[in-house]
Tab-separated table of C-alpha atoms and ligand atoms in Angstrom:
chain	number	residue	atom	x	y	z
A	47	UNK	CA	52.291	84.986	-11.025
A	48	UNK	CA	50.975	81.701	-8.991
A	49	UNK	CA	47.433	82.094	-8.379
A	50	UNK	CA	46.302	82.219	-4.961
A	51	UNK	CA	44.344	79.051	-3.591
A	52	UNK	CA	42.985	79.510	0.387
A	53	UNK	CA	41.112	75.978	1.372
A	54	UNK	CA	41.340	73.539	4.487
A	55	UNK	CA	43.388	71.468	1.884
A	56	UNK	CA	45.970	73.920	0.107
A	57	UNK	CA	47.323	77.165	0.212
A	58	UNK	CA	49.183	78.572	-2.360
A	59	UNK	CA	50.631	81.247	-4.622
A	60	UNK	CA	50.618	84.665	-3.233
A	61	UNK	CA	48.756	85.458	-0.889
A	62	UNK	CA	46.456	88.789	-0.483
A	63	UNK	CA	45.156	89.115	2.774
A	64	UNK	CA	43.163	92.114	1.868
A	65	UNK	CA	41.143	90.385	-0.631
A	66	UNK	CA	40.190	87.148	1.530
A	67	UNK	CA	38.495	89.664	3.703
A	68	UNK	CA	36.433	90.584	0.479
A	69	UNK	CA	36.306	87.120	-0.757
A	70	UNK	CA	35.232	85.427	2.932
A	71	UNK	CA	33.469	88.314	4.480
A	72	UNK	CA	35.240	88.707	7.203
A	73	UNK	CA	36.460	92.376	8.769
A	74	UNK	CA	39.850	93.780	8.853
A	75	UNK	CA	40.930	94.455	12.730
A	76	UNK	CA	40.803	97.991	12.604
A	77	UNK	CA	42.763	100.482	15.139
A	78	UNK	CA	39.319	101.113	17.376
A	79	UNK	CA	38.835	97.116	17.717
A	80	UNK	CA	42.769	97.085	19.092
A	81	UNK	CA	42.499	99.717	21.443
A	82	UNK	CA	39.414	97.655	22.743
A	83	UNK	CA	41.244	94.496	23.133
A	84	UNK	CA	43.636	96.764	25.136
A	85	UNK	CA	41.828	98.145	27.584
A	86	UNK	CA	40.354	94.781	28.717
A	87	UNK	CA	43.767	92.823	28.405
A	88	UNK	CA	46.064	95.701	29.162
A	89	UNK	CA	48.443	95.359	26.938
A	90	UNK	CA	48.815	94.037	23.074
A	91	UNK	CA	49.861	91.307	22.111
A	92	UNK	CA	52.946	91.826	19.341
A	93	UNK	CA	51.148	89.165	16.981
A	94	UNK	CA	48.260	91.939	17.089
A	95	UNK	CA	50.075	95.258	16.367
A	96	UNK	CA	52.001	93.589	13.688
A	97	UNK	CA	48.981	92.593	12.173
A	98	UNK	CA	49.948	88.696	11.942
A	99	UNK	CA	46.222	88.619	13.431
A	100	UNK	CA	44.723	90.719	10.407
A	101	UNK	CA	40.964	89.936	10.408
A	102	UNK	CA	38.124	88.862	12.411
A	103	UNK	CA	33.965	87.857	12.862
A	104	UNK	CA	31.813	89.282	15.750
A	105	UNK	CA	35.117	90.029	18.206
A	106	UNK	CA	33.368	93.385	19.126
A	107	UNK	CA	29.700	91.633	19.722
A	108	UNK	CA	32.117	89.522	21.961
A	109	UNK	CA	33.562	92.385	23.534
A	110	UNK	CA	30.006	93.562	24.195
A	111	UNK	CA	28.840	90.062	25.643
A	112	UNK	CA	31.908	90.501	27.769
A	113	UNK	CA	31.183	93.913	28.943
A	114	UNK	CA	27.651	92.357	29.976
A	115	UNK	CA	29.629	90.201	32.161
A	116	UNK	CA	29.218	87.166	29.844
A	117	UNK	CA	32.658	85.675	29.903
A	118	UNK	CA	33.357	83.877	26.591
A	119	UNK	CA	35.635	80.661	26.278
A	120	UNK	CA	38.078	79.735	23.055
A	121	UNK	CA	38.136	77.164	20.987
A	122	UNK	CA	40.520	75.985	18.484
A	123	UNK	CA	42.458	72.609	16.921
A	124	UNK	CA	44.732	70.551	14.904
A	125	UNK	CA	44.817	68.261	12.312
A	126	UNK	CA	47.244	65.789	13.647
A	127	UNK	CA	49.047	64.163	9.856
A	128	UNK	CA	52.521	64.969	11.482
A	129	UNK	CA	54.560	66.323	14.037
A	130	UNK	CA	54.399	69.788	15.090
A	131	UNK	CA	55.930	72.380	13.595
A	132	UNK	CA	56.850	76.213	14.252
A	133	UNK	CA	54.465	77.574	12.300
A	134	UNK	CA	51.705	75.408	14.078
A	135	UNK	CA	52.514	77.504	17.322
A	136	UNK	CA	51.642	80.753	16.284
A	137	UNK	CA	47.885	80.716	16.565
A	138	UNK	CA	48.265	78.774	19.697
A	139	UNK	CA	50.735	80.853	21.281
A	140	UNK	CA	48.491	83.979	20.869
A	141	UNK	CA	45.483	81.941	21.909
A	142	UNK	CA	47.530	81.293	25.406
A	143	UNK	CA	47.766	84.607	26.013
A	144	UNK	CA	43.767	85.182	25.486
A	145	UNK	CA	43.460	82.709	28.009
A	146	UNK	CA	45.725	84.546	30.278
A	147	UNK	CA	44.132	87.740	30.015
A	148	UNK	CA	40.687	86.754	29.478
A	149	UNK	CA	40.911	83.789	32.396
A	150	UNK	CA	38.940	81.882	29.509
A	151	UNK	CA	38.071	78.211	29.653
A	152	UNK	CA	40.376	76.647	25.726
A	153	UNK	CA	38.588	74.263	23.952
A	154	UNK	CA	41.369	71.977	21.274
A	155	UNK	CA	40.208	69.734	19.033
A	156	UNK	CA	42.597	66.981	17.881
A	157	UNK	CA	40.739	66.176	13.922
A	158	UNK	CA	42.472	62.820	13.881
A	159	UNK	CA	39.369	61.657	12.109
A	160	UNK	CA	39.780	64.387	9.543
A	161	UNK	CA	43.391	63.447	8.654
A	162	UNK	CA	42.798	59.809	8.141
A	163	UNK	CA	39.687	60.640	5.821
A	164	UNK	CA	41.298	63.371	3.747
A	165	UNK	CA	44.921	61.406	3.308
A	166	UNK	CA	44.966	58.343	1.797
A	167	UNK	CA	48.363	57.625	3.103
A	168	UNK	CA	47.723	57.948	7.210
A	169	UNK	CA	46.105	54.814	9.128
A	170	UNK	CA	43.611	55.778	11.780
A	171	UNK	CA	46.305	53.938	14.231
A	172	UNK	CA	48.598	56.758	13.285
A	173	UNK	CA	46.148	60.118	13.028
A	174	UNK	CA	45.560	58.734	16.550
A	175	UNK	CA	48.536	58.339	17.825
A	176	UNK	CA	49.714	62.297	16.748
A	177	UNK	CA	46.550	63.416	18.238
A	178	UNK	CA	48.682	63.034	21.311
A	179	UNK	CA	51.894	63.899	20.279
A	180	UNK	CA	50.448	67.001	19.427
A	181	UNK	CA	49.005	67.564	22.728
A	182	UNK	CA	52.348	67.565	23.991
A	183	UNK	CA	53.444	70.599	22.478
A	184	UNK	CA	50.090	72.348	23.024
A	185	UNK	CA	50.526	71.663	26.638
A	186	UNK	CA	54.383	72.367	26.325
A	187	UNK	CA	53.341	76.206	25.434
A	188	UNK	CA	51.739	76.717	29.416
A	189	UNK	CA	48.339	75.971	29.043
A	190	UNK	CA	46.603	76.055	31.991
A	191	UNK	CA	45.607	72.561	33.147
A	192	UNK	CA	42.151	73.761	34.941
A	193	UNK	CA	40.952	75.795	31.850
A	194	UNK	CA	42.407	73.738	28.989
A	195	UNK	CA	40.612	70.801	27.187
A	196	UNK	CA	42.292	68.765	24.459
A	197	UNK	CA	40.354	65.747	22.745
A	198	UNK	CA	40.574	63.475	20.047
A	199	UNK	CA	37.850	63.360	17.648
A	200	UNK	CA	38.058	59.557	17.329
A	201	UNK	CA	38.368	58.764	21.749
A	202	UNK	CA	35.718	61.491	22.763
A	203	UNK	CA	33.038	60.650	19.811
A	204	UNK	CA	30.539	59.129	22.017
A	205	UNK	CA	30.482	63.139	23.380
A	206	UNK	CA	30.911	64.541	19.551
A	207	UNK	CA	28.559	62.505	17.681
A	208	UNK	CA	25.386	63.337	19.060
A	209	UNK	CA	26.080	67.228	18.237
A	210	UNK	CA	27.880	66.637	14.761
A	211	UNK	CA	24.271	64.413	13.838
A	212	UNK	CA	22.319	67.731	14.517
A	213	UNK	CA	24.469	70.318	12.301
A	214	UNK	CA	24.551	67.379	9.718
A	215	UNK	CA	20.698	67.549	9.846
A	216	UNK	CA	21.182	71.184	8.238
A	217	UNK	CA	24.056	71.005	5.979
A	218	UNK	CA	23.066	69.688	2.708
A	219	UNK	CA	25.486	68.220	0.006
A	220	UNK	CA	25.172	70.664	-2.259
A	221	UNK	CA	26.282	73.412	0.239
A	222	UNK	CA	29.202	71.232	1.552
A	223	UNK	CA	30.300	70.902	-2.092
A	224	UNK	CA	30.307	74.695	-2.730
A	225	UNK	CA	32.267	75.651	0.247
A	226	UNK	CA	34.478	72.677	-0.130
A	227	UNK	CA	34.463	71.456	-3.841
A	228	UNK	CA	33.994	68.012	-2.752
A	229	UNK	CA	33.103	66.108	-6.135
A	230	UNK	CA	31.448	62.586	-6.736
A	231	UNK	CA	34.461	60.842	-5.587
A	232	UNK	CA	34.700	62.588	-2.529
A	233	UNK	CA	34.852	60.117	0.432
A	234	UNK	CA	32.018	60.328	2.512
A	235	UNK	CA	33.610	60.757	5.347
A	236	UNK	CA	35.414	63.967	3.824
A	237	UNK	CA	31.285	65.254	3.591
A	238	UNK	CA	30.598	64.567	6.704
A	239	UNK	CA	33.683	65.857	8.713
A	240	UNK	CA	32.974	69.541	8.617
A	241	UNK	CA	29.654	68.637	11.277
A	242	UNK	CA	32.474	67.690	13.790
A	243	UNK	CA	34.690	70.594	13.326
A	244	UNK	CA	31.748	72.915	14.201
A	245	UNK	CA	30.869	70.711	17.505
A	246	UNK	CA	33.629	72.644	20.105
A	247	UNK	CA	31.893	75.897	18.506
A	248	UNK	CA	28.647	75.311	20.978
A	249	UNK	CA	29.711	71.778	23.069
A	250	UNK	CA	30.162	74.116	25.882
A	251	UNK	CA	26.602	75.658	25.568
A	252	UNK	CA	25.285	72.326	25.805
A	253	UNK	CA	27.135	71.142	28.712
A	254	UNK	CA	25.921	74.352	30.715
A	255	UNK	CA	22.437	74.435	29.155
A	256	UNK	CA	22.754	78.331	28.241
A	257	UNK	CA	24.408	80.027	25.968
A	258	UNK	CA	28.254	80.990	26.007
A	259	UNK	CA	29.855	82.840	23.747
A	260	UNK	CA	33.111	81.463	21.604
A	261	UNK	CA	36.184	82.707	20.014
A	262	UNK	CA	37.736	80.816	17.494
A	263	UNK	CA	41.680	81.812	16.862
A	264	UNK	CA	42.622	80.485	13.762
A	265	UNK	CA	44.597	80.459	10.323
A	266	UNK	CA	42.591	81.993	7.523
A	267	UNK	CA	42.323	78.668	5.682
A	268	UNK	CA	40.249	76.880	7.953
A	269	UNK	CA	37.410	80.079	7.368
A	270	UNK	CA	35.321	77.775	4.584
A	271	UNK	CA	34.151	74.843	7.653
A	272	UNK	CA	33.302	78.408	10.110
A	273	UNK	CA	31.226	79.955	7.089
A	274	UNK	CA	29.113	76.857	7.246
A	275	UNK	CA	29.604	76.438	10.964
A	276	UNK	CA	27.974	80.094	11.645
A	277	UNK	CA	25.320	79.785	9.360
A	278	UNK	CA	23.916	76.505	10.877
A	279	UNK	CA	24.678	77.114	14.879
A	280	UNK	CA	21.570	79.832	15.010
A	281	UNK	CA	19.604	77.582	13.615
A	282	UNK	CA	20.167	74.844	16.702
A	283	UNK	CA	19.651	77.738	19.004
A	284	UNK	CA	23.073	78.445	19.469
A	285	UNK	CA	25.558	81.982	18.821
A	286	UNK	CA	27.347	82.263	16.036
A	287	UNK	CA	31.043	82.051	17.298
A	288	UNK	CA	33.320	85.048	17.018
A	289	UNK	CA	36.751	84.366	14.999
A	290	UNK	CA	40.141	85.796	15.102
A	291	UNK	CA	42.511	84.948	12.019
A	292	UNK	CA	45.672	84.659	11.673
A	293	UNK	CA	48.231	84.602	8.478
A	294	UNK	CA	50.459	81.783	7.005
A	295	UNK	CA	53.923	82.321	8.283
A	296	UNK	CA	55.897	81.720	4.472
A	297	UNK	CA	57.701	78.232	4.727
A	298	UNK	CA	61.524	78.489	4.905
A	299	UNK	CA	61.830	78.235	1.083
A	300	UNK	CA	60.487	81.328	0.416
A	301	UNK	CA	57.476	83.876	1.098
A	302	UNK	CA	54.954	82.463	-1.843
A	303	UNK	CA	55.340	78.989	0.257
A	304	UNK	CA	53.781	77.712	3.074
A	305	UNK	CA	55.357	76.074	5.734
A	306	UNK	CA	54.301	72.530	4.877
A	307	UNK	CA	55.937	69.475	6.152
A	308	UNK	CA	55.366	67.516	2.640
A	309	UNK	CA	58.583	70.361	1.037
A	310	UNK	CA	61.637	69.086	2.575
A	311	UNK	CA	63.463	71.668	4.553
A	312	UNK	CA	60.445	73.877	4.429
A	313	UNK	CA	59.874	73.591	8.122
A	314	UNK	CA	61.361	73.321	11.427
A	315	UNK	CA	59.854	70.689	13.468
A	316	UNK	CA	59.261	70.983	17.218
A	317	UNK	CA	61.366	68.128	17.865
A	318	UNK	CA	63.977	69.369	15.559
A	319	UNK	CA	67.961	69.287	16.925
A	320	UNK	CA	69.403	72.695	16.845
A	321	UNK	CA	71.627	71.454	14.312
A	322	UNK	CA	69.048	70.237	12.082
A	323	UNK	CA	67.022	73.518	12.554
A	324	UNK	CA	70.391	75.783	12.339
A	325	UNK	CA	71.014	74.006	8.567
A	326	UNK	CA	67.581	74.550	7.536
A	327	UNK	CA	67.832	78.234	8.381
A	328	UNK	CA	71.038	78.919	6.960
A	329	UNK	CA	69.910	77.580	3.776
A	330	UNK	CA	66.161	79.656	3.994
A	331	UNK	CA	65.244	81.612	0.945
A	332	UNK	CA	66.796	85.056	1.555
A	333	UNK	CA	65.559	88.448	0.114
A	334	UNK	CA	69.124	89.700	0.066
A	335	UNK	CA	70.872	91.413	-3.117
A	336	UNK	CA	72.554	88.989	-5.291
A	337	UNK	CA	75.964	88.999	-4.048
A	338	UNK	CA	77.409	90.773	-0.452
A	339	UNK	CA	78.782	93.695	-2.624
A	340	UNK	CA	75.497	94.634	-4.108
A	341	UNK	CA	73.788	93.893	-0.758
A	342	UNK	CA	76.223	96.035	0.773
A	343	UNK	CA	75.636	98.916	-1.887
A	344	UNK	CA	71.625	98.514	-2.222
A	345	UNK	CA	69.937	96.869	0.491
A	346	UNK	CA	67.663	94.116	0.855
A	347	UNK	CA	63.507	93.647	0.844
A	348	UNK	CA	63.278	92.192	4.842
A	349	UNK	CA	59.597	91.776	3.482
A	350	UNK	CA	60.123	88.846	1.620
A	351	UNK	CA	63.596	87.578	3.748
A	352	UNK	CA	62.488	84.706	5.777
A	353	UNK	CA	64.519	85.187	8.628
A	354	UNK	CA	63.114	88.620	8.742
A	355	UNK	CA	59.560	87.175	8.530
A	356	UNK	CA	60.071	84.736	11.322
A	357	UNK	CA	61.726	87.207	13.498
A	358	UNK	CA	59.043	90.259	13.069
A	359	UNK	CA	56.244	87.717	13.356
A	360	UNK	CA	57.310	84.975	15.933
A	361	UNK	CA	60.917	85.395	17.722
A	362	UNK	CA	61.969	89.140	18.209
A	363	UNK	CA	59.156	90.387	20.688
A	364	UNK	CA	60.857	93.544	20.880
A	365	UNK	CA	59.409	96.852	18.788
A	366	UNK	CA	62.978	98.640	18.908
A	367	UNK	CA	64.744	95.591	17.770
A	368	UNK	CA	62.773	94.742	15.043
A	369	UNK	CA	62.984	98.248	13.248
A	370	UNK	CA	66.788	98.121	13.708
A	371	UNK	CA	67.060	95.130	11.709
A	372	UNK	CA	64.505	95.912	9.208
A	373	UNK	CA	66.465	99.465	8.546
A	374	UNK	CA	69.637	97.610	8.494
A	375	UNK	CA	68.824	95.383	6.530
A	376	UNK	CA	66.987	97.776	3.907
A	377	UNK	CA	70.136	99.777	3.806
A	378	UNK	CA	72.608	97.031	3.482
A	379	UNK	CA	74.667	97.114	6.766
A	380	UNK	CA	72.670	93.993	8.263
A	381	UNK	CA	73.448	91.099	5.614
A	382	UNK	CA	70.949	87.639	5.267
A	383	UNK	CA	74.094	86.009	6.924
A	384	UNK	CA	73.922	88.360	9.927
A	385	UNK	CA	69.598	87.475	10.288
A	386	UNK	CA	70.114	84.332	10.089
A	387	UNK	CA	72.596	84.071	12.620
A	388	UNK	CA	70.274	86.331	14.982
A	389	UNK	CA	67.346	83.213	14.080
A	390	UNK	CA	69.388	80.502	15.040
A	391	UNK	CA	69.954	82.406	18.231
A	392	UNK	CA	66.120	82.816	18.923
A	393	UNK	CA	65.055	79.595	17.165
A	394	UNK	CA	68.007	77.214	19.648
A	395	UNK	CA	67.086	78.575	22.638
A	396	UNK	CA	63.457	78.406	22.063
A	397	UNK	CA	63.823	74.996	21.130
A	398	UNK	CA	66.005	73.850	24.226
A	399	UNK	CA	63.274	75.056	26.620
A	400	UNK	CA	60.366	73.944	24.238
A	401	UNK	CA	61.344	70.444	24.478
A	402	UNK	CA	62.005	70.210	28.346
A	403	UNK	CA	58.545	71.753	28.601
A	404	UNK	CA	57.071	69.150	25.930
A	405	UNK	CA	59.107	66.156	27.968
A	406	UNK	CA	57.680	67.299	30.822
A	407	UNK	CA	54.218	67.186	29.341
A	408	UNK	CA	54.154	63.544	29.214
A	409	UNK	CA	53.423	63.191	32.420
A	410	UNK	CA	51.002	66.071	32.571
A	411	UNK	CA	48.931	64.574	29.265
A	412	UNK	CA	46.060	63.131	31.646
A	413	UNK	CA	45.255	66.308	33.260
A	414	UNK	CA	44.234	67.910	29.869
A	415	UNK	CA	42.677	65.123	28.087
A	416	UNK	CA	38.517	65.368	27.767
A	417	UNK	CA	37.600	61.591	28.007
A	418	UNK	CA	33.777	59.841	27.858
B	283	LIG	N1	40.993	71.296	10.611
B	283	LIG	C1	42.084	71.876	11.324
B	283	LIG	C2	43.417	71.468	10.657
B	283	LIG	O1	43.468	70.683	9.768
B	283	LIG	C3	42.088	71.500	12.781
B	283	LIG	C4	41.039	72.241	13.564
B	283	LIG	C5	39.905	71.708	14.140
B	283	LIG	C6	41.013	73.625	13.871
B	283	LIG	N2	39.194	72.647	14.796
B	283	LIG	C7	39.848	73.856	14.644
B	283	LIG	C8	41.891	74.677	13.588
B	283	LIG	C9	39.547	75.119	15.130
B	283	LIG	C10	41.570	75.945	14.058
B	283	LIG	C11	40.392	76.164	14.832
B	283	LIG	O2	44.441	71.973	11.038
């Protein structure tokens, strides 16, 4: 078996998500923590009750804040190296609907400075230049325009650098290599970055001159620069901001993979044509029997199908739905063909309206953009 590897930098082998809440400290979200959630937003969120958000830090302490009447705002980001891809929108998508239920002010930091110093192949002329492409299809997802902030590390520094100097002032190198593993031929730059990454995780506190408290959606492999990020913000006077994490959704060649835009095929890109994203699907890894016969006779594991991922984590919203295909496909009379013809479905139509919405964005990009 592939051994499992969880950094900012690479994820692989098999992941278990019960043991990077051992390994990173975190908590597993927990039935009473859910029911919580619900009776402030209403409702749950499907990414929640499917567990695709599996673990958090301080979310109840928020929830206590929030009973105080101390409204918290979110924060969270992107490394712009490439275009968008499906598996970018999850955490975003669920951190739109915090906003909408919360009414909470959204933070989203654009790391094109990050990308350029961690990959040797991407000018800071391109990093840049995604930063806003990117924006596009954050915006494209229905952000509000009064509560949302997106910036570029590089255009809104003059704003960033004063607060990145201060946690630098407290994160030594040897910590930053134990979280990270940097080694002597490390870029400095690479040392360095994780101060600006923890900047959106009090900015707000400084610009109101009290405290507010954050939440931080985010993917489970960004958890090393928040470990150093908590420890350090009490020490400038600041909370320790509250996280929400989610999963990897498995890249289309299979579940041990994740989506990543360097394996050809393994993703389907926002700007993707439906053909394009209709071939990549039909060609996902499937967890089918061998041939239709046996499938037929024996079933299939929808837990490692792909289609079945995407659709019980992303595209089929409804409960009912979902168990109908999972039992059909256990038992054998829904086939990989017949899932993958039910993704193509979701997948085209989401992408037709995605990219009106991320066309229309263009013209919207000033409202969101933090400037200095
Ligand atoms: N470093 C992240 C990436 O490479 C981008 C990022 C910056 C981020 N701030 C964040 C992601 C906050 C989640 C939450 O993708």
């Amino acid at each position: 078996m592939t051994k499992m590897v969880v950094t900012p930098w690479e994820v692989s082998g098999k992941i278990d998500y019960d043991r990077l809440i051992k390994e990173f400290g975190t908590q597993k979200i927990d039935n009473k923590l859910l029911r919580r959630i619900e009776s402030h937003a209403g409702e749950l969120h499907f990414m929640l009750t499917r567990r695709l958000f599996f673990s958090h830090r301080d979310v109840d302490w928020l929830l206590d804040k929030y009973d105080k009447g101390e409204k918290f705002y979110l924060y969270t980001g992107r490394g712009p190296s490439g275009h968008t891809h499906i598996g970018h929108l999850v955490p975003w998508i669920f951190t739109k609907w915090l906003q909408d239920k919360f009414n909470a002010d959204l933070y989203f930091q654009m790391t094109d400075d990050e990308k350029f110093v961690f990959n040797p192949e991407l000018s800071l002329e391109e990093t840049n230049k995604m930063s806003y492409e990117n924006a596009l299809d954050v915006i494209a997802l229905g952000f509000d325009p009064e509560k949302t902030f997106i910036f570029s590390d590089i255009d809104y520094a003059k704003t960033l650098y004063r607060e990145a100097l201060k946690v630098s002032k407290k994160l030594t190198f040897s910590t930053a290599k134990a979280v990270f593993g940097f080694e002597n031929s490390s870029n400095v730059g690479q040392i360095f970055f994780t101060s600006v990454q923890s900047v959106p995780a009090f900015l707000p506190s400084v610009k109101a001159g009290k405290n507010i408290p954050c939440l931080i959606p985010y993917a489970i492999d960004q958890d090393a620069h928040f470990r150093v990020c908590r420890d350090i913000l009490p020490k400038l006077g600041f909370y320790k901001p509250a996280a929400i994490h989610t999963r990897f959704l498995p890249g289309l060649k299979g579940p041990e993979s994740k989506m990543s835009a360097s394996i050809k095929d393994s993703v389907i890109f926002t700007t993707d044509s439906a053909k394009d994203a209709k071939k990549k699907i039909m060609s996902a890894f499937s967890g089918g029997a061998a041939s239709l016969e046996e499938h037929r006779k024996k079933g299939g594991d929808p837990d490692v199908d792909v289609a079945c991922q995407y659709l019980y984590f992303m595209f089929e919203e409804d409960d009912e739905k979902v168990k109908e295909i999972f039992e059909g496909y256990r038992s054998g009379s829904i086939t990989s063909g017949d899932v993958k013809k039910m993704l193509v479905d979701k997948v085209t139509r989401f992408l037709e309206n995605h990219q009106k919405k991320r066309e229309r964005a263009k013209k919207k990009l000033d409202k969101f953009i933090l400037t200095d």
